[in-house]
Coordinates of C-alpha atoms and ligand atoms in Angstrom, one line a residue:
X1 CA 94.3 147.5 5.7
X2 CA 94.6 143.6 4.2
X3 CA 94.2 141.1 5.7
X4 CA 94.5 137.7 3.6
X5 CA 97.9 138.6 3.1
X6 CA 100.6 135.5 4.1
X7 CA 103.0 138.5 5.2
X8 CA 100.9 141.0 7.3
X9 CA 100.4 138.7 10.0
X10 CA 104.1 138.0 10.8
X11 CA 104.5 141.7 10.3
X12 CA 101.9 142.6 12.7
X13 CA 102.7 139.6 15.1
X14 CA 106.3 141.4 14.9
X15 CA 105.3 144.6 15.9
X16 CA 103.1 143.6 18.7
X17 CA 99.8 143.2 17.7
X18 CA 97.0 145.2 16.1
X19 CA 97.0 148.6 18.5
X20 CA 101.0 148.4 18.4
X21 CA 100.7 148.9 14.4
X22 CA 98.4 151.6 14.5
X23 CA 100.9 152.7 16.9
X24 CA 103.7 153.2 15.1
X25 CA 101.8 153.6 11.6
X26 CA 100.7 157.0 13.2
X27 CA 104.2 157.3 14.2
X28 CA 105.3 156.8 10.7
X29 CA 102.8 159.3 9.3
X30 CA 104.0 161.9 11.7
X31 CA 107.8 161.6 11.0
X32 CA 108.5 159.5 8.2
X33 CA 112.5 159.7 8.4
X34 CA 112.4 156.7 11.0
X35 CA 111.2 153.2 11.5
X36 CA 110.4 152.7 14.9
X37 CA 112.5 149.8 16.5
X38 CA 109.7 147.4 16.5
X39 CA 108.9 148.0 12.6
X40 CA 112.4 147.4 11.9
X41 CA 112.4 144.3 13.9
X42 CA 108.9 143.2 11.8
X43 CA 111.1 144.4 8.7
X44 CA 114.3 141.8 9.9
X45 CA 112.0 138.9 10.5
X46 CA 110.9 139.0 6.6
X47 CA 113.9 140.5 5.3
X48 CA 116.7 139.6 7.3
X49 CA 119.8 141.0 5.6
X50 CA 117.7 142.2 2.6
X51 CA 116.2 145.1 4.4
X52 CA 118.3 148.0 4.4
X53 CA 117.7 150.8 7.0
X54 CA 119.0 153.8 8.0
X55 CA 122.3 153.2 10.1
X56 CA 123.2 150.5 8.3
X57 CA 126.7 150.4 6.6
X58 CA 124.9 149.7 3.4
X59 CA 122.5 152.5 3.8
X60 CA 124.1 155.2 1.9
X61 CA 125.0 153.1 -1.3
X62 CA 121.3 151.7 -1.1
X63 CA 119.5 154.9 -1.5
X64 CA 121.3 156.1 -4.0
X65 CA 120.2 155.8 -8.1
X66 CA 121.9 156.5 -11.4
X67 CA 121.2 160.4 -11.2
X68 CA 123.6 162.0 -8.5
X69 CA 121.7 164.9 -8.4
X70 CA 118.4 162.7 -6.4
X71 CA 119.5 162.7 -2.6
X72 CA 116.6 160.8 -0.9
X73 CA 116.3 159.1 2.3
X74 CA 113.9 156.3 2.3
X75 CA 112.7 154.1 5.3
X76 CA 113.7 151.6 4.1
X77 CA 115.6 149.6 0.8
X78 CA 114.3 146.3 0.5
X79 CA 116.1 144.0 -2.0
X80 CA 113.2 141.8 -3.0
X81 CA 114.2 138.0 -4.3
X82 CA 110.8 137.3 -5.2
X83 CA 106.8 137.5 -5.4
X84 CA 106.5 137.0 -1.5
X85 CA 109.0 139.8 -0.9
X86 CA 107.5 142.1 -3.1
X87 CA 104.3 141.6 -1.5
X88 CA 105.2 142.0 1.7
X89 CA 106.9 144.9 0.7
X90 CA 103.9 146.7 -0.3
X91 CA 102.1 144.5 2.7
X92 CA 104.2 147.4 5.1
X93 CA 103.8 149.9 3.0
X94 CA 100.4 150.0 3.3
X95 CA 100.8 149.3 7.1
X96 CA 102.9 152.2 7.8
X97 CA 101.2 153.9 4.9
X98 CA 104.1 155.2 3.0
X99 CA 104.6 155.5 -0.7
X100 CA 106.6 153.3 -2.6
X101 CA 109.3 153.3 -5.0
X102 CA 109.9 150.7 -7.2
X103 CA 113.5 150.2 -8.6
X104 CA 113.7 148.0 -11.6
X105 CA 117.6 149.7 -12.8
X106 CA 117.2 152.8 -11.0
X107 CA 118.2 154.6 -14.0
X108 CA 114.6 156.9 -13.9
X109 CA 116.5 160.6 -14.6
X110 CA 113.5 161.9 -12.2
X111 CA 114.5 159.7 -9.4
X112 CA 111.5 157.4 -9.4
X113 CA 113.5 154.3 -8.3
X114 CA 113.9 155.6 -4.1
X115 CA 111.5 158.2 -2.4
X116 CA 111.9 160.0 0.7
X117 CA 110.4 158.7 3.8
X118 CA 109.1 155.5 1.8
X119 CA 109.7 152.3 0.8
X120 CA 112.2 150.9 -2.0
X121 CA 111.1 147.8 -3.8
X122 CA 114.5 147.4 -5.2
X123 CA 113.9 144.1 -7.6
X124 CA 117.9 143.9 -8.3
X125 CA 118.1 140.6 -7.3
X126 CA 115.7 139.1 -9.2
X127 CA 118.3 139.2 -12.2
X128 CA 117.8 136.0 -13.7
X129 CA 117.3 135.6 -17.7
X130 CA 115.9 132.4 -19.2
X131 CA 116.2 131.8 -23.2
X132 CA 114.1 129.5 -24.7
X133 CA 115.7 129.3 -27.9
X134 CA 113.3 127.1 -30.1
X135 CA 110.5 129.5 -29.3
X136 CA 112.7 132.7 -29.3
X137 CA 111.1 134.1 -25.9
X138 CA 113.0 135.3 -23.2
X139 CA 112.6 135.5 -19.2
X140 CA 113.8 138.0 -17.6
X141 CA 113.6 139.0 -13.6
X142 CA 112.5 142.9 -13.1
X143 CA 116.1 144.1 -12.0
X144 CA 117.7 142.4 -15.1
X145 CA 120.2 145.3 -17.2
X146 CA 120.1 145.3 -20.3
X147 CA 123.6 143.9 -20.5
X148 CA 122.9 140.8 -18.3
X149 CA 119.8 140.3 -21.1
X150 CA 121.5 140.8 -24.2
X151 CA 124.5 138.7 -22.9
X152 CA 121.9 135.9 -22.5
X153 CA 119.8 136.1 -25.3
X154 CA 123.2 136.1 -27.5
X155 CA 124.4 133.1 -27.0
X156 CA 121.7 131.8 -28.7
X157 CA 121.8 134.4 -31.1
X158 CA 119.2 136.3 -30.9
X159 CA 117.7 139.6 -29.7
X160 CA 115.4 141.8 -28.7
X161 CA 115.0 146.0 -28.8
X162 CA 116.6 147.2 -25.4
X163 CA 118.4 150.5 -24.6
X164 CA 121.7 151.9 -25.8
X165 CA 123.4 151.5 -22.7
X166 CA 124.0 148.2 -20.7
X167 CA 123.5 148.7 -17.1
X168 CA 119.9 150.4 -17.7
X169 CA 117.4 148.0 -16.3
X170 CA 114.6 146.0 -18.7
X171 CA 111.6 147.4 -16.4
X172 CA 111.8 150.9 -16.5
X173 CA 112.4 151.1 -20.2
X174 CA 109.8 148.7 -20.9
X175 CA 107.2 149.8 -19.0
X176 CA 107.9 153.1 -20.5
X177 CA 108.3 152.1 -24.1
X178 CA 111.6 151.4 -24.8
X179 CA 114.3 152.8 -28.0
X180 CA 117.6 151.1 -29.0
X181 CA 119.0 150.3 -32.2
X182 CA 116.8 147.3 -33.2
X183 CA 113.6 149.5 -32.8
X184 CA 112.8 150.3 -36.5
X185 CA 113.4 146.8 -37.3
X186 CA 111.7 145.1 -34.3
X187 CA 109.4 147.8 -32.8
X188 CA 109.5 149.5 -28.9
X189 CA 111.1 146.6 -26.5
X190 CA 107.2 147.1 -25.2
X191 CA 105.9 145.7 -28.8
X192 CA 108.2 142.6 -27.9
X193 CA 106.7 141.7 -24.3
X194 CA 104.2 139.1 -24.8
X195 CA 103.4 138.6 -21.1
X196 CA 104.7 139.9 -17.4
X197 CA 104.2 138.7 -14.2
X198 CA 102.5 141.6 -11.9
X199 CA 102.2 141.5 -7.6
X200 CA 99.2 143.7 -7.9
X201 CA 98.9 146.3 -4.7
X202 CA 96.3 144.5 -3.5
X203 CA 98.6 141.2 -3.4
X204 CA 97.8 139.4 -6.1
X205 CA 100.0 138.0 -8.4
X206 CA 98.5 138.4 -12.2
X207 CA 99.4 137.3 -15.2
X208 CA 99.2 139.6 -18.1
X209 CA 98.9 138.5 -22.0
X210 CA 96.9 138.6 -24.6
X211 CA 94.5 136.5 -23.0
X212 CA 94.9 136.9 -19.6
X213 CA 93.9 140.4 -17.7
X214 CA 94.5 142.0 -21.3
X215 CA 93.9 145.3 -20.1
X216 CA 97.1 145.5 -17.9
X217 CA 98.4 143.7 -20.2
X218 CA 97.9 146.9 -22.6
X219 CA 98.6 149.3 -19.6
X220 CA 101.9 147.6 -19.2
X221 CA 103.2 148.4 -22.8
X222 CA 104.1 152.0 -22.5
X223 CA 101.9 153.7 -19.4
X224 CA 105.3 152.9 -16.8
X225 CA 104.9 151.5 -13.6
X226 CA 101.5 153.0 -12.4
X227 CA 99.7 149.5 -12.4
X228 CA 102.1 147.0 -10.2
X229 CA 105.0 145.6 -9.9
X230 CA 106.3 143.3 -12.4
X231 CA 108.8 140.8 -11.6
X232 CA 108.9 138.7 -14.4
X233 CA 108.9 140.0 -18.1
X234 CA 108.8 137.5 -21.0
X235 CA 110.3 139.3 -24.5
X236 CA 109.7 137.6 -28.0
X237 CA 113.0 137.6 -29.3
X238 CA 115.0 138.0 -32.7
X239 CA 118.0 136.4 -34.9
X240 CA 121.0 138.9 -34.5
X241 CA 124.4 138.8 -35.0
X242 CA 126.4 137.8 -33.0
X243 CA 128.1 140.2 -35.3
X244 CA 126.7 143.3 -36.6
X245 CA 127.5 146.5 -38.9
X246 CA 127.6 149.4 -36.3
X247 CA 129.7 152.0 -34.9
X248 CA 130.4 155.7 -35.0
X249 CA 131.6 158.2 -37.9
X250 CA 132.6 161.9 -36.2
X251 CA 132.0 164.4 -38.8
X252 CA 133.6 168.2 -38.0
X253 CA 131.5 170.7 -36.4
X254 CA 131.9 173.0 -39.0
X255 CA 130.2 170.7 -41.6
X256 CA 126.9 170.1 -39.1
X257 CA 124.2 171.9 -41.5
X258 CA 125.2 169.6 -44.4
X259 CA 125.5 166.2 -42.9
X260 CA 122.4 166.6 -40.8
X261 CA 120.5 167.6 -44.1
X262 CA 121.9 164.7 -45.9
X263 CA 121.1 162.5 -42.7
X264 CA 117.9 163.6 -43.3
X265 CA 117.4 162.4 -46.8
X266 CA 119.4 159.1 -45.6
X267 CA 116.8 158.2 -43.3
X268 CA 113.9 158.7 -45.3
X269 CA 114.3 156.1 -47.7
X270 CA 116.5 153.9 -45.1
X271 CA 115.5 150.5 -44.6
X272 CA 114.1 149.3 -41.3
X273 CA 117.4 147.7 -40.6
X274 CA 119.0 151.0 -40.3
X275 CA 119.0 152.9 -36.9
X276 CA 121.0 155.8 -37.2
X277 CA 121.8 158.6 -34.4
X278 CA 123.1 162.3 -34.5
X279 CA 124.9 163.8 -31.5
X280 CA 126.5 166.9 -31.0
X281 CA 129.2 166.4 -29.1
X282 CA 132.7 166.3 -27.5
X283 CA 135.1 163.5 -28.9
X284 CA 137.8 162.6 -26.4
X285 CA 140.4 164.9 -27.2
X286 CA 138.0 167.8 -26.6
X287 CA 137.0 168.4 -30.2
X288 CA 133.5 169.6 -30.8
X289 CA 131.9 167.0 -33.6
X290 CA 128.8 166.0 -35.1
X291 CA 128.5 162.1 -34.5
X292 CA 126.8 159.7 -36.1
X293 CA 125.8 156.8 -34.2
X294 CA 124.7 153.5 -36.5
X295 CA 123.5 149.9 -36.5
X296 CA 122.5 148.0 -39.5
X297 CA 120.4 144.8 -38.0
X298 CA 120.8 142.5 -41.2
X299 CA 123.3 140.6 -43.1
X300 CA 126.9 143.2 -43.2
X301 CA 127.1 143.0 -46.8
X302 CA 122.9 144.5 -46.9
X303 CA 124.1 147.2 -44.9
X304 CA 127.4 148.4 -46.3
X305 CA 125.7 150.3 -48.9
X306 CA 124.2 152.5 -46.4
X307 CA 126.6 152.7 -44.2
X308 CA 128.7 154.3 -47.2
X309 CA 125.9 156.9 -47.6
X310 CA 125.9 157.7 -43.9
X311 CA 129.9 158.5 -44.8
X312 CA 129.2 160.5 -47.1
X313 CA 126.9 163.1 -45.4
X314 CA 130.1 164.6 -44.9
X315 CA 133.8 164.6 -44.4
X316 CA 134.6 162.2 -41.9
X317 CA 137.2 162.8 -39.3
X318 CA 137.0 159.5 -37.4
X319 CA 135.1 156.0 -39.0
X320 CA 134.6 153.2 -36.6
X321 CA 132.4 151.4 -38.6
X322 CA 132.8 147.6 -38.4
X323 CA 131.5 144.7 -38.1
X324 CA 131.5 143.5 -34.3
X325 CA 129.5 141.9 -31.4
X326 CA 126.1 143.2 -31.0
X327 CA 127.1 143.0 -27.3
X328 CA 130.3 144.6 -27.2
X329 CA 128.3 147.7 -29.5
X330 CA 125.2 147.3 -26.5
X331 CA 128.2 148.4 -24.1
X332 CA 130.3 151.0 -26.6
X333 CA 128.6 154.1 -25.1
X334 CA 128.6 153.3 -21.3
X335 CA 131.6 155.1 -20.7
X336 CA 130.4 158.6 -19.1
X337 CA 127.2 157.2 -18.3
X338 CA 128.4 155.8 -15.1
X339 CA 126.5 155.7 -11.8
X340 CA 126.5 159.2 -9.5
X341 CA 127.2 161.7 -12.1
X342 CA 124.7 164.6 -11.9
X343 CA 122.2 165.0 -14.8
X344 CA 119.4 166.8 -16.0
X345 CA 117.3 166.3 -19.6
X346 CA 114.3 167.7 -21.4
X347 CA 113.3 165.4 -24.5
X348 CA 110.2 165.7 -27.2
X349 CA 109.3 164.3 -30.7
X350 CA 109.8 165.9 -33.5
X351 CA 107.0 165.2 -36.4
X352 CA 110.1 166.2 -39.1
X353 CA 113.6 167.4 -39.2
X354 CA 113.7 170.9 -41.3
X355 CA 116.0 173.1 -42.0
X356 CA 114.5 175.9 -39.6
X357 CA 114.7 172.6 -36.9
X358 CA 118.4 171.6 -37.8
X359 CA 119.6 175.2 -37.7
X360 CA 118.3 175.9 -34.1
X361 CA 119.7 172.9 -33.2
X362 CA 122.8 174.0 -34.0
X363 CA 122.4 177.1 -32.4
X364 CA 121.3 175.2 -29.2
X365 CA 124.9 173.1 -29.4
X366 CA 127.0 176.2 -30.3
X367 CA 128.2 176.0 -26.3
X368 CA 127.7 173.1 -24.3
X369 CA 127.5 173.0 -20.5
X370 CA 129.5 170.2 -19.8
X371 CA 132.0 167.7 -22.0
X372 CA 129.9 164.9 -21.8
X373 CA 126.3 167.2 -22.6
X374 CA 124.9 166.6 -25.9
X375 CA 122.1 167.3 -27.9
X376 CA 121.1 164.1 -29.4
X377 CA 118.9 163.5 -32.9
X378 CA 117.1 160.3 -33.1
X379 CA 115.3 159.2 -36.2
X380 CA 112.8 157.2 -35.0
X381 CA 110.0 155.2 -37.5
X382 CA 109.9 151.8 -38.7
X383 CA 108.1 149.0 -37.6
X384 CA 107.6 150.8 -34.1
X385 CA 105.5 153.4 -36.3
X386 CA 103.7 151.0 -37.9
X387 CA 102.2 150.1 -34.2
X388 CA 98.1 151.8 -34.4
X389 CA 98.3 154.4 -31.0
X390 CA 95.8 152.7 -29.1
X391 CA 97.1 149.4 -29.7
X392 CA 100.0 149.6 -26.8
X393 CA 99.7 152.4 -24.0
X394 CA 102.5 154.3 -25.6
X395 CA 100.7 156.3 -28.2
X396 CA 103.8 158.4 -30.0
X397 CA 103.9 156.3 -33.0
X398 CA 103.4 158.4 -36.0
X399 CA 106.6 160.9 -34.9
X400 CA 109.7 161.0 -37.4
X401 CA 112.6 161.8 -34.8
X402 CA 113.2 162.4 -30.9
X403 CA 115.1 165.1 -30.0
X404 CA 117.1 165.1 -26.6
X405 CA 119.2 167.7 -24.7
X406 CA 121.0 166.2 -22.2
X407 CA 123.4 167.5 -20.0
X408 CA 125.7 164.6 -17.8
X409 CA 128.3 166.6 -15.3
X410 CA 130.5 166.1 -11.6
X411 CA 130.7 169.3 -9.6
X412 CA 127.6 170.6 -8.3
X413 CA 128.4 174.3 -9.0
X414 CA 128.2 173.9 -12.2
X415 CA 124.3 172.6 -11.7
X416 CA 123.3 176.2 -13.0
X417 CA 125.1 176.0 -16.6
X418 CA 123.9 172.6 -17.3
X419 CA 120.4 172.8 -16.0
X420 CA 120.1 176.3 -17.8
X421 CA 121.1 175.0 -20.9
X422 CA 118.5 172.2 -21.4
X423 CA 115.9 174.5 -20.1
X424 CA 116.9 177.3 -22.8
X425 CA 117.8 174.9 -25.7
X426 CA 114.7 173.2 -24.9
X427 CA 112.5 176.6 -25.0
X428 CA 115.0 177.3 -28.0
X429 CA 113.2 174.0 -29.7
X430 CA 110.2 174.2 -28.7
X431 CA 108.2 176.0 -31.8
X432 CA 110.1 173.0 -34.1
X433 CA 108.6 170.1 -31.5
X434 CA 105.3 168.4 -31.0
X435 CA 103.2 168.0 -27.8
X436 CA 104.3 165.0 -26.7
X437 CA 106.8 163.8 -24.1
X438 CA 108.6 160.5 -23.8
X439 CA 107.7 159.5 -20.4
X440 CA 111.3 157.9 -20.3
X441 CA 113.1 160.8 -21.0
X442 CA 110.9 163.1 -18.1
X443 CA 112.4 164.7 -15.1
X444 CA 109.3 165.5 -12.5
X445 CA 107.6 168.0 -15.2
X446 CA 104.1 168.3 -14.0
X447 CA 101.0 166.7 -14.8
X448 CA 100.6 168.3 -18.1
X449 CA 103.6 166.8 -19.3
X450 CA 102.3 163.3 -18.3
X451 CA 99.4 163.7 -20.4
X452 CA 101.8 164.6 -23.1
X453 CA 103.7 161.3 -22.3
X454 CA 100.7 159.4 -22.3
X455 CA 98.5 161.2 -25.1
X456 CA 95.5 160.2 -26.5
X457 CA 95.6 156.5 -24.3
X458 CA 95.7 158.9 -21.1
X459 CA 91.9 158.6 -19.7
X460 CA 91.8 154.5 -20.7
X461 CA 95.5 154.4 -18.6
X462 CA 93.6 156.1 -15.5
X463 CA 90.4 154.3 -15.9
X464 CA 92.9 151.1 -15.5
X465 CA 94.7 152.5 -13.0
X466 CA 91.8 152.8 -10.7
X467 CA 91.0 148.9 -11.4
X468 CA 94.8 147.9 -10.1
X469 CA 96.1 150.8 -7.8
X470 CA 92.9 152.7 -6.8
X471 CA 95.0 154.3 -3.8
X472 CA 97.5 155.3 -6.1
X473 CA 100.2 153.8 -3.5
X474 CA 102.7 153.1 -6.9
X475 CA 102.7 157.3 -7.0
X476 CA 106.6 157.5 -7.5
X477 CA 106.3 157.2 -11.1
X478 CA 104.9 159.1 -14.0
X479 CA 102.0 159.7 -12.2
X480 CA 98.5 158.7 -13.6
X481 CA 95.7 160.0 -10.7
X482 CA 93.4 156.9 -11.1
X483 CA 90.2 157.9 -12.2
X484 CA 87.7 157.5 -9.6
X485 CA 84.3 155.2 -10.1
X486 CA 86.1 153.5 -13.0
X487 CA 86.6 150.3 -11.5
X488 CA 83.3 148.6 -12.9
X489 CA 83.8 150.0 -16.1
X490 CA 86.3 147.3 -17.3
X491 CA 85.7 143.7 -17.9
X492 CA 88.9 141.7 -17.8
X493 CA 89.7 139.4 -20.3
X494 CA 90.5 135.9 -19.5
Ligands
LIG501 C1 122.2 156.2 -18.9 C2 120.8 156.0 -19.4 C3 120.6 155.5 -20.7 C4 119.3 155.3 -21.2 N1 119.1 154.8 -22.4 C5 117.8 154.6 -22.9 C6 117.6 154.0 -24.2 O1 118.5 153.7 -24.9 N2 116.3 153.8 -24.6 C7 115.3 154.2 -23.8 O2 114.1 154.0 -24.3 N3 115.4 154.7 -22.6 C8 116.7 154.9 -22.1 N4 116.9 155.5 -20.9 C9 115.7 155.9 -20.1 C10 115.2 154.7 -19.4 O3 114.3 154.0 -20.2 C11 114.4 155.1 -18.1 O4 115.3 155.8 -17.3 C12 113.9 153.9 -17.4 O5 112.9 154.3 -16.5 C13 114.9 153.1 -16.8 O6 114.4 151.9 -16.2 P1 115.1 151.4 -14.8 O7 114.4 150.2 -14.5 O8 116.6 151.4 -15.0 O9 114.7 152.6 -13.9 P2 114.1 152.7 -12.4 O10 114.6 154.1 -11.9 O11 114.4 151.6 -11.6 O12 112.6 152.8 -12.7 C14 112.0 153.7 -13.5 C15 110.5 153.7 -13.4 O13 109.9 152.5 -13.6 C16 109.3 151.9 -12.5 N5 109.6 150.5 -12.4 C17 110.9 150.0 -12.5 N6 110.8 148.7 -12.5 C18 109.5 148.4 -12.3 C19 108.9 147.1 -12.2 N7 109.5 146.0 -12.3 N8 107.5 147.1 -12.0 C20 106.9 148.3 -12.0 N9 107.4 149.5 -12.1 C21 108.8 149.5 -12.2 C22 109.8 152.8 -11.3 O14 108.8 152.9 -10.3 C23 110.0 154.1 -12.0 O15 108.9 154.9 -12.1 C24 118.2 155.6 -20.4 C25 118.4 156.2 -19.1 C26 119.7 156.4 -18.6 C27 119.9 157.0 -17.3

């Protein structure tokens, strides 16, 4: 139990003094669905408002992330505006000796942003994003969206890689790695964090770069949010737009073999600029399509070329290629992705795309589950391949494509179809796909996935997970067990 920190005495002072918090810690250990009245009162005295607990109006809404299908009760939600709240957070936590969730979006498909019986660090408050334009570096809070960043960062324009959907938050998909449409031209959004500010379990609020604590700094880039919480991350940034080639070109079903091969051979001699997507899928008026998903992150009249190839893997039934803001495209594809829907995925890399891998694909798509299921073809590459493994924690660098089967639905009856269909397009896949998971993309798969995720950096991740969370209290993540006796092994780097 700490200490030194500024927050455990008022919490303990709150609760009544040092027998009074063994107390009810015990209490807590023994039935974890309640905060005894004291703790909550301890919890209002530091949180006021901000602490959301059973019973309260807000509580249902508060427990509740982007995947409908997680129903968890925590102890408690507490919207965190800053380093003192966060560490007071974890300060309780390790009172009442709970585990924690930390919720940067809560857009983790797993759930990882609410546990039951726990504590939520939920870090949406701390949305604020500061551009420095003359240096091209960006600020952002740790429950900044993607859309909040790249609205920012626009107005100056410039850019950095972030997801394909705007109300995904920066941390989670940092942390993990992080894929959008400016990652073969810019690298993983984790190549473009040059620093983060981290409340460390322990209470301690580090800085991590290049020269300061350089091995969380490495952790941070890819091994997820094992090592603490970040509240601050700072992003090097890119000239884009604000107008840019993109948009979608639906080709018909029928025509799938031939337009993925030639998407293929596209691809392979594509310049970075290009980012290019595949999806089977349903187009609003119910049709079955192939659809090609593009961005060209240079100059329109570069990409219009290449964009004409793209056309011309096929027949097109629908074109929306244009030129148009970079943040209106960020936000084209939020539509079904909203909020409460159920949804269940399974994800890998793909070292190539052959024929054999295109045809079960197709076979895999024949029926989907749901309209708003897909099975989605990323070609991946670029300067995020030209990243050494070990350099960042995420180690997946040398892989051509992603490959993604994910199912989005409403009624939970229909939980059987959808979740059957990943699982048996996914075992469909699997002699085509490599060993290695995208820690972004897992549902709570077991441990031997998480060694997929993290690959050949696993053993240096849990050697530096025993240095910053040697109790493993940040457990609602992609798990790495810290490795115990490590903690001398590393020398940080000042
Ligand atoms: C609709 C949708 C679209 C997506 N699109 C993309 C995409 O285009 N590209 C891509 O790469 N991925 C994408 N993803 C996957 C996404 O990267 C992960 O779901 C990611 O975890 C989301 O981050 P979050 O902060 O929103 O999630 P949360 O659920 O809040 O957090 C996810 C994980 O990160 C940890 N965490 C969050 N914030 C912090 C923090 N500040 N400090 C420490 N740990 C933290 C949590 O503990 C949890 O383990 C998408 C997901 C969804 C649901």
């Amino acid at each position: 139990m700490r200490t030194d920190s500024w927050k455990a005495q008022p919490i303990r002072a709150a609760m009544g003094g040092g027998s009074m918090v063994s107390a009810v810690a015990a209490n807590l250990r023994e039935a974890r669905t309640a905060v005894g009245s004291r703790s909550t009162a301890a919890l209002a005295r530091c949180f006021g408002e901000r602490a959301i607990l059973p019973g309260d109006p807000r509580y249902e809404a508060a427990r509740r992330v982007w995947n409908g299908m997680i129903d968890r009760r925590p102890l408690a939600v507490l919207r965190c505006t800053g380093n003192e709240d966060v560490r007071a957070a974890l300060d309780f936590a390790a009172e009442v000796d709970v585990p924690v969730a930390v919720r940067g979006g809560g857009h983790s498909v797993a759930g990882h942003g609410v546990v039951d019986g726990g504590i939520v660090i939920d870090l949406s408050p701390m949305a604020t994003v500061t551009v420095d334009p003359s240096n091209s570096i960006a600020d952002a809070g740790g429950g900044t969206q993607w859309g909040e960043f790249d609205a920012a960062t626009q107005r100056h324009g410039l850019a950095t890689t972030g997801g394909l959907i705007s109300h995904t938050g920066i941390s989670g998909l940092t942390l993990g790695g992080g894929f959008g449409w400016l990652t073969r031209k810019h690298g993983l959004s984790c190549d473009n964090l040059i620093e983060a500010e981290v409340v460390c379990v322990d209470g301690r609020v580090l800085r991590a770069s290049p020269e300061e604590n350089a091995e969380l700094y490495w952790a941070l880039r890819g091994g997820g949010g094992n090592f603490g919480v970040v509240t601050r991350f700072r992003y090097r940034l890119h000239h884009l737009g604000p107008n840019v080639l993109c948009g979608t070109i639906a080709f018909a079903r029928a025509s799938t073999r031939d337009v993925l091969r030639r998407y293929r051979d596209v691809m392979a001699t594509a310049p970075d600029e290009l980012a290019a997507y595949m999806t089977f899928g349903t187009l609003p008026d119910g049709e079955r399509a192939i659809v090609l998903t593009t961005l060209y992150a240079g100059p329109a009249e570069d990409g219009a070329g290449w964009m004409e190839r793209l056309r011309r893997c096929g027949t097109p039934l629908a074109d929306l290629v244009a030129s148009r803001p970079y943040t209106d495209f960020q936000k084209s594809l939020d539509g079904s992705q909203y909020a409460g829907r159920r949804a269940y995925w399974k994800s890998s890399f793909l070292s190539g795309l052959s024929d054999e891998a295109i045809d079960m694909a197709i076979t895999c798509a024949a029926e989907l589950p749901a309209r708003d299921a897909i099975l989605n073809i990323e070609r991946y590459g670029g300067a995020a391949s030209r990243v050494p493994p070990e350099a960042t924690a995420f180690p997946h660098r040398d892989s051509e494509y992603l490959i993604n089967i994910m199912s989005v639905w409403d009624d939970p009856e229909r939980d059987g179809a959808n979740v059957g269909w990943a699982r048996e397009s996914w075992a469909a896949m699997a002699p085509f796909v490599q060993s290695r998971s995208y820690s972004n993309f897992l549902g709570d798969e077991g441990q031997s996935r998480v060694r997929e995720a993290f690959g050949v950096n696993f053993d240096r991740l849990a050697t530096i997970k025993a240095r910053f969370d040697p109790g493993n209290r940040l457990c609602v993540n992609q798990n790495i067990v810290p490795t115990s006796g490590a903690m001398t092994n590393i020398e940080e780097t000042k």
